[in-house]
PDB file of C-alpha atoms in Angstrom:
ATOM      1  CA  MET M   1      -0.117   0.018   0.004  1.00  0.00           C
ATOM      2  CA  SER M   2       2.389   2.144  -0.522  1.00  0.00           C
ATOM      3  CA  ALA M   3       1.925   5.951  -1.884  1.00  0.00           C
ATOM      4  CA  THR M   4       2.141   7.399  -5.952  1.00  0.00           C
ATOM      5  CA  ILE M   5       1.570  10.465  -7.207  1.00  0.00           C
ATOM      6  CA  GLY M   6      -2.286  10.840  -7.255  1.00  0.00           C
ATOM      7  CA  GLU M   7      -2.978   7.719  -5.411  1.00  0.00           C
ATOM      8  CA  SER M   8      -1.400   9.207  -2.074  1.00  0.00           C
ATOM      9  CA  VAL M   9      -4.418  10.283  -0.482  1.00  0.00           C
ATOM     10  CA  PRO M  10      -7.530   8.365   0.211  1.00  0.00           C
ATOM     11  CA  ALA M  11     -10.988   8.695   0.486  1.00  0.00           C
ATOM     12  CA  LEU M  12     -12.684   8.886   3.799  1.00  0.00           C
ATOM     13  CA  VAL M  13     -14.164   6.024   5.326  1.00  0.00           C
ATOM     14  CA  SER M  14     -16.544   5.886   7.277  1.00  0.00           C
ATOM     15  CA  THR M  15     -16.199   4.345  10.402  1.00  0.00           C
ATOM     16  CA  GLU M  16     -18.309   1.366  11.502  1.00  0.00           C
ATOM     17  CA  ALA M  17     -20.468   0.558  14.475  1.00  0.00           C
ATOM     18  CA  PRO M  18     -19.036  -2.915  16.192  1.00  0.00           C
ATOM     19  CA  ALA M  19     -20.980  -6.132  15.182  1.00  0.00           C
ATOM     20  CA  ASN M  20     -22.722  -6.649  18.465  1.00  0.00           C
ATOM     21  CA  GLY M  21     -24.142  -3.085  18.530  1.00  0.00           C
ATOM     22  CA  SER M  22     -23.338  -2.658  22.533  1.00  0.00           C
ATOM     23  CA  THR M  23     -19.659  -1.652  23.324  1.00  0.00           C
ATOM     24  CA  VAL M  24     -16.976   0.721  21.282  1.00  0.00           C
ATOM     25  CA  SER M  25     -14.159  -0.807  19.882  1.00  0.00           C
ATOM     26  CA  GLU M  26     -10.712   0.813  20.902  1.00  0.00           C
ATOM     27  CA  LEU M  27     -10.006   2.053  17.816  1.00  0.00           C
ATOM     28  CA  ASP M  28     -13.338   3.587  17.664  1.00  0.00           C
ATOM     29  CA  ALA M  29     -12.974   5.368  20.368  1.00  0.00           C
ATOM     30  CA  LEU M  30      -9.363   6.313  19.810  1.00  0.00           C
ATOM     31  CA  GLU M  31     -10.676   7.934  16.854  1.00  0.00           C
ATOM     32  CA  SER M  32     -13.363   9.466  18.991  1.00  0.00           C
ATOM     33  CA  GLU M  33     -11.446  11.143  21.621  1.00  0.00           C
ATOM     34  CA  SER M  34      -8.698  12.949  18.728  1.00  0.00           C
ATOM     35  CA  ILE M  35     -11.557  14.201  16.635  1.00  0.00           C
ATOM     36  CA  PHE M  36     -12.890  15.698  19.454  1.00  0.00           C
ATOM     37  CA  VAL M  37      -9.878  17.529  20.289  1.00  0.00           C
ATOM     38  CA  PHE M  38      -9.413  18.955  16.780  1.00  0.00           C
ATOM     39  CA  ARG M  39     -13.098  20.263  16.979  1.00  0.00           C
ATOM     40  CA  GLU M  40     -12.162  22.158  20.133  1.00  0.00           C
ATOM     41  CA  VAL M  41      -8.958  23.788  19.015  1.00  0.00           C
ATOM     42  CA  ALA M  42     -10.674  24.396  16.101  1.00  0.00           C
ATOM     43  CA  ALA M  43     -13.658  26.134  18.479  1.00  0.00           C
ATOM     44  CA  GLU M  44     -10.699  27.833  20.890  1.00  0.00           C
ATOM     45  CA  PHE M  45      -7.685  29.068  18.909  1.00  0.00           C
ATOM     46  CA  GLU M  46      -7.785  31.720  15.874  1.00  0.00           C
ATOM     47  CA  ARG M  47      -4.537  30.158  13.685  1.00  0.00           C
ATOM     48  CA  PRO M  48      -3.608  26.537  14.908  1.00  0.00           C
ATOM     49  CA  VAL M  49      -1.256  25.020  12.757  1.00  0.00           C
ATOM     50  CA  ILE M  50      -0.694  21.226  11.621  1.00  0.00           C
ATOM     51  CA  LEU M  51       2.735  19.769  12.047  1.00  0.00           C
ATOM     52  CA  PHE M  52       3.173  17.453   8.490  1.00  0.00           C
ATOM     53  CA  SER M  53       6.143  15.603   7.201  1.00  0.00           C
ATOM     54  CA  GLY M  54       4.549  12.618   5.229  1.00  0.00           C
ATOM     55  CA  GLY M  55       5.488   9.834   8.110  1.00  0.00           C
ATOM     56  CA  LYS M  56       2.993   7.913   9.217  1.00  0.00           C
ATOM     57  CA  ASP M  57       1.585   9.823  12.407  1.00  0.00           C
ATOM     58  CA  SER M  58       1.286  13.360  10.713  1.00  0.00           C
ATOM     59  CA  ILE M  59      -0.340  11.278   7.968  1.00  0.00           C
ATOM     60  CA  VAL M  60      -2.878   9.531  10.683  1.00  0.00           C
ATOM     61  CA  MET M  61      -2.972  13.071  12.332  1.00  0.00           C
ATOM     62  CA  LEU M  62      -4.676  14.593   8.877  1.00  0.00           C
ATOM     63  CA  HIS M  63      -6.641  11.669   8.142  1.00  0.00           C
ATOM     64  CA  LEU M  64      -8.270  12.408  11.663  1.00  0.00           C
ATOM     65  CA  ALA M  65      -8.795  16.074  10.741  1.00  0.00           C
ATOM     66  CA  ARG M  66     -10.472  15.612   7.582  1.00  0.00           C
ATOM     67  CA  LYS M  67     -12.621  13.043   9.266  1.00  0.00           C
ATOM     68  CA  ALA M  68     -13.441  16.161  11.841  1.00  0.00           C
ATOM     69  CA  PHE M  69     -14.236  18.611   9.350  1.00  0.00           C
ATOM     70  CA  ALA M  70     -16.373  16.093   6.614  1.00  0.00           C
ATOM     71  CA  PRO M  71     -17.035  16.874   3.799  1.00  0.00           C
ATOM     72  CA  ALA M  72     -15.892  21.105   4.956  1.00  0.00           C
ATOM     73  CA  GLY M  73     -11.930  21.028   4.080  1.00  0.00           C
ATOM     74  CA  VAL M  74      -9.129  20.938   6.715  1.00  0.00           C
ATOM     75  CA  PRO M  75      -9.300  24.118   8.049  1.00  0.00           C
ATOM     76  CA  PHE M  76      -5.694  24.315   9.296  1.00  0.00           C
ATOM     77  CA  THR M  77      -2.466  25.026   7.620  1.00  0.00           C
ATOM     78  CA  LEU M  78      -0.193  22.610   7.280  1.00  0.00           C
ATOM     79  CA  LEU M  79       4.002  23.154   8.395  1.00  0.00           C
ATOM     80  CA  HIS M  80       6.842  20.921   8.114  1.00  0.00           C
ATOM     81  CA  VAL M  81      10.368  21.468   9.492  1.00  0.00           C
ATOM     82  CA  ASP M  82      12.398  20.408   6.662  1.00  0.00           C
ATOM     83  CA  THR M  83      16.272  19.116   7.934  1.00  0.00           C
ATOM     84  CA  GLY M  84      17.323  18.635   4.249  1.00  0.00           C
ATOM     85  CA  HIS M  85      18.344  15.375   4.761  1.00  0.00           C
ATOM     86  CA  ASN M  86      14.408  13.906   4.463  1.00  0.00           C
ATOM     87  CA  PHE M  87      13.876  11.007   2.449  1.00  0.00           C
ATOM     88  CA  THR M  88      12.519  11.579  -1.011  1.00  0.00           C
ATOM     89  CA  GLU M  89       9.976   9.318  -0.891  1.00  0.00           C
ATOM     90  CA  VAL M  90       8.241  11.102   2.242  1.00  0.00           C
ATOM     91  CA  LEU M  91       9.120  14.324   0.522  1.00  0.00           C
ATOM     92  CA  ASP M  92       7.401  12.807  -2.317  1.00  0.00           C
ATOM     93  CA  TYR M  93       4.509  11.784  -0.331  1.00  0.00           C
ATOM     94  CA  ARG M  94       4.053  15.332   1.328  1.00  0.00           C
ATOM     95  CA  ASP M  95       3.908  17.491  -1.279  1.00  0.00           C
ATOM     96  CA  ALA M  96       1.671  14.761  -3.869  1.00  0.00           C
ATOM     97  CA  THR M  97      -0.722  14.875  -0.554  1.00  0.00           C
ATOM     98  CA  VAL M  98      -0.775  19.258  -0.182  1.00  0.00           C
ATOM     99  CA  LYS M  99      -1.570  19.460  -4.243  1.00  0.00           C
ATOM    100  CA  ALA M 100      -4.524  16.537  -3.483  1.00  0.00           C
ATOM    101  CA  LEU M 101      -6.123  18.149  -1.379  1.00  0.00           C
ATOM    102  CA  GLY M 102      -5.699  22.031  -1.813  1.00  0.00           C
ATOM    103  CA  LEU M 103      -3.824  22.495   1.487  1.00  0.00           C
ATOM    104  CA  ARG M 104      -1.641  25.066   2.494  1.00  0.00           C
ATOM    105  CA  LEU M 105       1.999  24.042   3.225  1.00  0.00           C
ATOM    106  CA  GLU M 106       4.561  26.181   4.839  1.00  0.00           C
ATOM    107  CA  VAL M 107       8.019  24.976   4.989  1.00  0.00           C
ATOM    108  CA  ALA M 108      10.753  25.929   7.639  1.00  0.00           C
ATOM    109  CA  SER M 109      14.263  25.346   6.135  1.00  0.00           C
ATOM    110  CA  VAL M 110      16.695  23.985   8.154  1.00  0.00           C
ATOM    111  CA  GLU M 111      19.255  24.132   4.921  1.00  0.00           C
ATOM    112  CA  ASP M 112      18.585  27.824   5.164  1.00  0.00           C
ATOM    113  CA  TYR M 113      18.914  28.499   8.744  1.00  0.00           C
ATOM    114  CA  ILE M 114      22.753  27.064   8.081  1.00  0.00           C
ATOM    115  CA  ALA M 115      23.238  28.606   4.378  1.00  0.00           C
ATOM    116  CA  ASP M 116      22.651  31.907   6.043  1.00  0.00           C
ATOM    117  CA  GLY M 117      24.697  31.253   9.406  1.00  0.00           C
ATOM    118  CA  ARG M 118      21.930  31.502  11.797  1.00  0.00           C
ATOM    119  CA  LEU M 119      22.558  27.855  12.329  1.00  0.00           C
ATOM    120  CA  ARG M 120      26.118  25.852  12.065  1.00  0.00           C
ATOM    121  CA  GLU M 121      25.719  22.365  11.026  1.00  0.00           C
ATOM    122  CA  ARG M 122      26.915  19.385  13.600  1.00  0.00           C
ATOM    123  CA  SER M 123      30.051  17.900  13.961  1.00  0.00           C
ATOM    124  CA  ASP M 124      27.819  14.960  13.576  1.00  0.00           C
ATOM    125  CA  GLY M 125      26.101  15.626  10.611  1.00  0.00           C
ATOM    126  CA  THR M 126      22.953  15.302  12.686  1.00  0.00           C
ATOM    127  CA  ARG M 127      19.788  17.774  11.682  1.00  0.00           C
ATOM    128  CA  ASN M 128      16.900  16.672  14.062  1.00  0.00           C
ATOM    129  CA  PRO M 129      18.399  19.216  17.221  1.00  0.00           C
ATOM    130  CA  LEU M 130      18.558  21.717  14.931  1.00  0.00           C
ATOM    131  CA  GLN M 131      14.504  22.226  13.931  1.00  0.00           C
ATOM    132  CA  THR M 132      13.999  23.698  17.111  1.00  0.00           C
ATOM    133  CA  VAL M 133      14.915  27.616  15.979  1.00  0.00           C
ATOM    134  CA  PRO M 134      13.071  27.348  12.830  1.00  0.00           C
ATOM    135  CA  LEU M 135       9.641  26.001  13.990  1.00  0.00           C
ATOM    136  CA  LEU M 136       9.775  27.652  16.695  1.00  0.00           C
ATOM    137  CA  ASP M 137      10.583  31.212  14.027  1.00  0.00           C
ATOM    138  CA  ALA M 138       7.788  29.776  12.069  1.00  0.00           C
ATOM    139  CA  ILE M 139       5.190  29.760  14.869  1.00  0.00           C
ATOM    140  CA  ASN M 140       6.240  33.485  16.325  1.00  0.00           C
ATOM    141  CA  GLY M 141       6.001  34.341  12.506  1.00  0.00           C
ATOM    142  CA  HIS M 142       2.651  32.906  11.698  1.00  0.00           C
ATOM    143  CA  ARG M 143       1.394  33.848  14.803  1.00  0.00           C
ATOM    144  CA  PHE M 144      -0.080  30.326  14.871  1.00  0.00           C
ATOM    145  CA  ASP M 145      -1.939  30.179  18.812  1.00  0.00           C
ATOM    146  CA  ALA M 146      -2.148  26.011  18.365  1.00  0.00           C
ATOM    147  CA  VAL M 147       0.001  23.332  17.044  1.00  0.00           C
ATOM    148  CA  PHE M 148      -0.684  19.427  16.658  1.00  0.00           C
ATOM    149  CA  GLY M 149       1.877  17.648  16.690  1.00  0.00           C
ATOM    150  CA  GLY M 150       1.984  13.782  16.461  1.00  0.00           C
ATOM    151  CA  GLY M 151       3.416  12.566  19.560  1.00  0.00           C
ATOM    152  CA  ARG M 152       3.041   9.704  21.071  1.00  0.00           C
ATOM    153  CA  ARG M 153       3.224   8.022  24.559  1.00  0.00           C
ATOM    154  CA  ASP M 154       4.459   5.381  24.045  1.00  0.00           C
ATOM    155  CA  GLU M 155       7.496   6.424  21.949  1.00  0.00           C
ATOM    156  CA  GLU M 156       9.689   7.950  24.198  1.00  0.00           C
ATOM    157  CA  ARG M 157       9.735   8.698  28.642  1.00  0.00           C
ATOM    158  CA  ALA M 158       9.719  12.431  28.103  1.00  0.00           C
ATOM    159  CA  ARG M 159       6.807  12.392  25.916  1.00  0.00           C
ATOM    160  CA  ALA M 160       4.829  10.380  28.191  1.00  0.00           C
ATOM    161  CA  LYS M 161       4.939  13.516  30.404  1.00  0.00           C
ATOM    162  CA  GLU M 162       2.849  15.690  28.011  1.00  0.00           C
ATOM    163  CA  ARG M 163      -1.117  16.833  28.516  1.00  0.00           C
ATOM    164  CA  ILE M 164      -2.707  16.533  24.879  1.00  0.00           C
ATOM    165  CA  PHE M 165      -2.377  20.555  25.146  1.00  0.00           C
ATOM    166  CA  SER M 166       1.231  21.665  26.649  1.00  0.00           C
ATOM    167  CA  LEU M 167       1.818  25.209  27.171  1.00  0.00           C
ATOM    168  CA  ARG M 168       4.813  26.702  25.750  1.00  0.00           C
ATOM    169  CA  ASP M 169       5.720  29.760  27.077  1.00  0.00           C
ATOM    170  CA  GLU M 170       6.791  33.243  25.023  1.00  0.00           C
ATOM    171  CA  PHE M 171      10.249  31.293  24.120  1.00  0.00           C
ATOM    172  CA  GLY M 172       8.738  28.323  23.127  1.00  0.00           C
ATOM    173  CA  GLN M 173      10.003  26.184  25.868  1.00  0.00           C
ATOM    174  CA  TRP M 174       8.476  23.478  27.703  1.00  0.00           C
ATOM    175  CA  ASP M 175       8.021  23.517  31.298  1.00  0.00           C
ATOM    176  CA  PRO M 176       7.138  19.650  32.964  1.00  0.00           C
ATOM    177  CA  ARG M 177       6.334  20.759  36.209  1.00  0.00           C
ATOM    178  CA  ASN M 178       3.774  23.482  34.229  1.00  0.00           C
ATOM    179  CA  GLN M 179       0.795  20.872  33.112  1.00  0.00           C
ATOM    180  CA  ARG M 180      -2.478  21.248  33.758  1.00  0.00           C
ATOM    181  CA  PRO M 181      -5.158  18.267  34.391  1.00  0.00           C
ATOM    182  CA  GLU M 182      -7.182  17.056  32.423  1.00  0.00           C
ATOM    183  CA  LEU M 183     -10.121  15.522  33.925  1.00  0.00           C
ATOM    184  CA  TRP M 184     -12.976  14.854  32.233  1.00  0.00           C
ATOM    185  CA  SER M 185     -11.422  15.547  28.495  1.00  0.00           C
ATOM    186  CA  LEU M 186     -11.725  19.250  29.864  1.00  0.00           C
ATOM    187  CA  TYR M 187      -8.663  20.912  27.634  1.00  0.00           C
ATOM    188  CA  ASN M 188      -7.369  24.281  29.039  1.00  0.00           C
ATOM    189  CA  GLY M 189      -5.620  26.376  26.083  1.00  0.00           C
ATOM    190  CA  LYS M 190      -6.021  29.550  27.829  1.00  0.00           C
ATOM    191  CA  HIS M 191      -2.985  31.557  27.142  1.00  0.00           C
ATOM    192  CA  ARG M 192      -0.873  34.796  27.205  1.00  0.00           C
ATOM    193  CA  PRO M 193       0.282  37.055  24.044  1.00  0.00           C
ATOM    194  CA  GLY M 194       3.464  35.225  22.723  1.00  0.00           C
ATOM    195  CA  GLU M 195       2.514  31.858  24.079  1.00  0.00           C
ATOM    196  CA  HIS M 196       1.244  28.935  22.276  1.00  0.00           C
ATOM    197  CA  VAL M 197      -0.188  25.680  22.898  1.00  0.00           C
ATOM    198  CA  ARG M 198       1.053  22.278  21.710  1.00  0.00           C
ATOM    199  CA  VAL M 199      -1.639  19.781  20.594  1.00  0.00           C
ATOM    200  CA  PHE M 200      -1.349  16.108  20.541  1.00  0.00           C
ATOM    201  CA  PRO M 201      -4.573  14.385  19.220  1.00  0.00           C
ATOM    202  CA  LEU M 202      -2.490  10.906  18.992  1.00  0.00           C
ATOM    203  CA  SER M 203      -1.092  10.956  22.546  1.00  0.00           C
ATOM    204  CA  ASN M 204      -3.456   7.776  24.007  1.00  0.00           C
ATOM    205  CA  TRP M 205      -2.195   5.668  20.889  1.00  0.00           C
ATOM    206  CA  THR M 206       0.293   3.049  20.502  1.00  0.00           C
ATOM    207  CA  GLU M 207       2.445   2.483  17.531  1.00  0.00           C
ATOM    208  CA  LEU M 208       0.149  -0.701  17.245  1.00  0.00           C
ATOM    209  CA  ASP M 209      -2.893   1.195  17.470  1.00  0.00           C
ATOM    210  CA  ILE M 210      -1.395   3.230  14.605  1.00  0.00           C
ATOM    211  CA  TRP M 211      -1.120   1.115  12.196  1.00  0.00           C
ATOM    212  CA  ASN M 212      -4.506  -0.906  13.272  1.00  0.00           C
ATOM    213  CA  TYR M 213      -6.598   1.882  12.506  1.00  0.00           C
ATOM    214  CA  ILE M 214      -3.583   2.101   8.870  1.00  0.00           C
ATOM    215  CA  ALA M 215      -5.123  -1.066   7.903  1.00  0.00           C
ATOM    216  CA  ARG M 216      -8.670   0.007   8.559  1.00  0.00           C
ATOM    217  CA  GLU M 217      -9.153   2.969   6.840  1.00  0.00           C
ATOM    218  CA  GLU M 218      -6.507   1.342   3.948  1.00  0.00           C
ATOM    219  CA  ILE M 219      -4.446   4.659   4.506  1.00  0.00           C
ATOM    220  CA  ALA M 220      -1.360   4.972   1.788  1.00  0.00           C
ATOM    221  CA  LEU M 221       1.735   5.443   2.946  1.00  0.00           C
ATOM    222  CA  PRO M 222       5.173   6.117   1.767  1.00  0.00           C
ATOM    223  CA  SER M 223       6.775   3.114   0.614  1.00  0.00           C
ATOM    224  CA  ILE M 224       9.722   3.967   2.368  1.00  0.00           C
ATOM    225  CA  TYR M 225       7.499   2.140   5.785  1.00  0.00           C
ATOM    226  CA  TYR M 226       7.058  -1.110   3.262  1.00  0.00           C
ATOM    227  CA  ALA M 227       9.779  -3.790   2.901  1.00  0.00           C
ATOM    228  CA  HIS M 228      12.546  -3.013   0.171  1.00  0.00           C
ATOM    229  CA  GLU M 229      15.532  -3.726  -0.956  1.00  0.00           C
ATOM    230  CA  ARG M 230      17.951  -0.762   0.402  1.00  0.00           C
ATOM    231  CA  ASP M 231      21.971  -0.866   0.599  1.00  0.00           C
ATOM    232  CA  VAL M 232      22.765  -0.122   4.233  1.00  0.00           C
ATOM    233  CA  PHE M 233      25.850  -0.065   6.970  1.00  0.00           C
ATOM    234  CA  GLU M 234      25.631  -0.908  10.418  1.00  0.00           C
ATOM    235  CA  ARG M 235      26.699   1.563  12.788  1.00  0.00           C
ATOM    236  CA  ASP M 236      25.948   1.591  16.607  1.00  0.00           C
ATOM    237  CA  GLY M 237      23.411  -1.471  16.452  1.00  0.00           C
ATOM    238  CA  MET M 238      21.307   0.340  13.542  1.00  0.00           C
ATOM    239  CA  LEU M 239      21.117  -0.170   9.804  1.00  0.00           C
ATOM    240  CA  LEU M 240      21.627   3.359   8.184  1.00  0.00           C
ATOM    241  CA  ALA M 241      20.925   4.124   4.715  1.00  0.00           C
ATOM    242  CA  VAL M 242      23.760   4.705   1.875  1.00  0.00           C
ATOM    243  CA  GLY M 243      22.436   8.428   0.922  1.00  0.00           C
ATOM    244  CA  PRO M 244      24.635  11.365   0.271  1.00  0.00           C
ATOM    245  CA  TYR M 245      23.622  12.525   3.863  1.00  0.00           C
ATOM    246  CA  SER M 246      24.652   9.306   5.269  1.00  0.00           C
ATOM    247  CA  GLN M 247      28.243   7.694   4.404  1.00  0.00           C
ATOM    248  CA  PRO M 248      29.381   4.275   5.691  1.00  0.00           C
ATOM    249  CA  ARG M 249      33.055   4.979   7.556  1.00  0.00           C
ATOM    250  CA  PRO M 250      36.082   2.926   6.020  1.00  0.00           C
ATOM    251  CA  ASP M 251      35.580  -0.028   8.794  1.00  0.00           C
ATOM    252  CA  GLU M 252      31.504  -0.512   7.709  1.00  0.00           C
ATOM    253  CA  THR M 253      30.783  -2.545   5.633  1.00  0.00           C
ATOM    254  CA  VAL M 254      27.381  -1.479   2.779  1.00  0.00           C
ATOM    255  CA  THR M 255      25.277  -4.688   2.684  1.00  0.00           C
ATOM    256  CA  GLN M 256      21.992  -5.087   0.428  1.00  0.00           C
ATOM    257  CA  ARG M 257      19.331  -5.766   2.954  1.00  0.00           C
ATOM    258  CA  VAL M 258      15.324  -5.974   2.661  1.00  0.00           C
ATOM    259  CA  VAL M 259      14.371  -3.840   5.179  1.00  0.00           C
ATOM    260  CA  ARG M 260      11.793  -1.288   6.419  1.00  0.00           C
ATOM    261  CA  TYR M 261      11.706   2.344   8.870  1.00  0.00           C
ATOM    262  CA  ARG M 262       9.051   2.067  11.616  1.00  0.00           C
ATOM    263  CA  THR M 263       9.743   6.187  11.882  1.00  0.00           C
ATOM    264  CA  VAL M 264      11.322   8.594   9.469  1.00  0.00           C
ATOM    265  CA  GLY M 265      13.003  12.003   9.637  1.00  0.00           C
ATOM    266  CA  ASP M 266      16.799  12.690   9.264  1.00  0.00           C
ATOM    267  CA  MET M 267      18.606  10.220   6.871  1.00  0.00           C
ATOM    268  CA  SER M 268      21.695  10.907   9.107  1.00  0.00           C
ATOM    269  CA  CYS M 269      20.315   9.538  12.395  1.00  0.00           C
ATOM    270  CA  THR M 270      17.200   7.203  10.747  1.00  0.00           C
ATOM    271  CA  GLY M 271      17.645   3.922  10.891  1.00  0.00           C
ATOM    272  CA  ALA M 272      15.843   1.169   9.045  1.00  0.00           C
ATOM    273  CA  VAL M 273      15.159  -2.609  10.322  1.00  0.00           C
ATOM    274  CA  ALA M 274      15.242  -6.080   8.800  1.00  0.00           C
ATOM    275  CA  SER M 275      11.420  -6.799   7.439  1.00  0.00           C
ATOM    276  CA  THR M 276       9.878  -8.575   5.075  1.00  0.00           C
ATOM    277  CA  ALA M 277       6.416  -6.512   5.689  1.00  0.00           C
ATOM    278  CA  THR M 278       4.839  -5.683   2.453  1.00  0.00           C
ATOM    279  CA  THR M 279       1.244  -4.942   4.017  1.00  0.00           C
ATOM    280  CA  PRO M 280       0.077  -3.070   7.030  1.00  0.00           C
ATOM    281  CA  ALA M 281      -1.554  -6.576   8.284  1.00  0.00           C
ATOM    282  CA  ASP M 282       2.933  -8.001   7.904  1.00  0.00           C
ATOM    283  CA  VAL M 283       3.706  -4.876   9.735  1.00  0.00           C
ATOM    284  CA  ILE M 284       1.109  -4.978  12.757  1.00  0.00           C
ATOM    285  CA  VAL M 285       2.733  -8.706  13.623  1.00  0.00           C
ATOM    286  CA  GLU M 286       6.091  -7.397  13.306  1.00  0.00           C
ATOM    287  CA  VAL M 287       5.267  -4.624  15.927  1.00  0.00           C
ATOM    288  CA  ALA M 288       3.098  -6.700  18.184  1.00  0.00           C
ATOM    289  CA  ALA M 289       5.960  -9.109  18.322  1.00  0.00           C
ATOM    290  CA  SER M 290       8.750  -6.195  19.073  1.00  0.00           C
ATOM    291  CA  GLU M 291      10.367  -5.025  22.226  1.00  0.00           C
ATOM    292  CA  LEU M 292      11.519  -1.921  21.563  1.00  0.00           C
ATOM    293  CA  THR M 293       9.628   1.313  20.414  1.00  0.00           C
ATOM    294  CA  GLU M 294      10.293   2.475  16.976  1.00  0.00           C
ATOM    295  CA  ARG M 295      12.534   5.917  18.555  1.00  0.00           C
ATOM    296  CA  GLY M 296      14.698   3.435  20.508  1.00  0.00           C
ATOM    297  CA  ALA M 297      15.127   0.726  18.189  1.00  0.00           C
ATOM    298  CA  THR M 298      15.957   3.577  15.106  1.00  0.00           C
ATOM    299  CA  ARG M 299      16.430   7.120  15.920  1.00  0.00           C
ATOM    300  CA  ALA M 300      20.672   8.106  16.771  1.00  0.00           C
ATOM    301  CA  ASP M 301      19.518  11.210  18.309  1.00  0.00           C
ATOM    302  CA  ASP M 302      17.938  10.265  21.236  1.00  0.00           C
ATOM    303  CA  ARG M 303      20.368   7.947  22.139  1.00  0.00           C
ATOM    304  CA  VAL M 304      22.410  10.410  22.622  1.00  0.00           C
ATOM    305  CA  SER M 305      21.783  10.603  27.002  1.00  0.00           C
ATOM    306  CA  GLU M 306      18.699   9.224  28.568  1.00  0.00           C
ATOM    307  CA  ALA M 307      17.323  12.927  28.640  1.00  0.00           C
ATOM    308  CA  ALA M 308      17.681  13.921  24.983  1.00  0.00           C
ATOM    309  CA  MET M 309      14.554  13.913  23.939  1.00  0.00           C
ATOM    310  CA  GLU M 310      13.595  15.973  26.828  1.00  0.00           C
ATOM    311  CA  ASP M 311      16.079  18.494  26.699  1.00  0.00           C
ATOM    312  CA  ARG M 312      15.130  19.353  23.420  1.00  0.00           C
ATOM    313  CA  LYS M 313      11.672  19.515  24.430  1.00  0.00           C
ATOM    314  CA  ARG M 314      12.237  22.486  26.804  1.00  0.00           C
ATOM    315  CA  GLU M 315      14.228  24.111  24.663  1.00  0.00           C
ATOM    316  CA  GLY M 316      11.155  24.388  21.722  1.00  0.00           C
ATOM    317  CA  TYR M 317      11.196  20.676  19.998  1.00  0.00           C
ATOM    318  CA  PHE M 318       8.176  18.926  18.907  1.00  0.00           C
TER     319      PHE M 318
END
């Protein structure tokens, strides 16, 4: 179910009630909560934006937003913080989706910031940590007051500390001690001028939920999420793709392997996993058997320290 131009945007699929008519399925409950969050933000905020990279979580998030406002269109702008080191398959999907749905996409380019001296290239070549400044500048420049992100609590410990509505101060920073209670699904969007709120409609979803939903809704994804042959080399227990932004060292051997990606991002720090899964059903079996989270298994930038993600989130990262 890989994406091609003209086929990357599925029709909205109506949610069927459980067969016995007496209970709501777990996916239905998660979908209902996420749709409620989207509608709540539309009612409370003036200039919301959806972070959309073409990754599976942002694709599901956009699908849910479409459902929330159908038959009308999605009333939000999309924003992608582009490192310049993204996978081509993912960028092609992003652009095809935006065109097919007639949406507005803003791109904040890390490459531009490096070119004009506002940011400096890291010694390790990884650009994910450099996304914070372009993101905050885009939020301030467009006066976005609510920013939808696809973060899930099962991905990483710092993300598990987030509420669905996460207040950021006038510097875009996050204080995990300053989280508001969300009893009975009551979300507090109050903020002062200069502040904004990060919103996580997938917060209560797991990776397995995402894939079960992709299968149920027949959502097309970039081909990179399914098994394919790719030249890779092993580094720190990960399979990195050979490419313009990730080159093997003299002692690292390049082999052609059948792999897929559980998460996508900066090519220099995002690893593949050995896999023969070519359909969502195949992926569901793999994910159900996995003992590692997708970020723990495939993201080198999260291995810098145990608090790497939390440190970046405090500074304004996703």
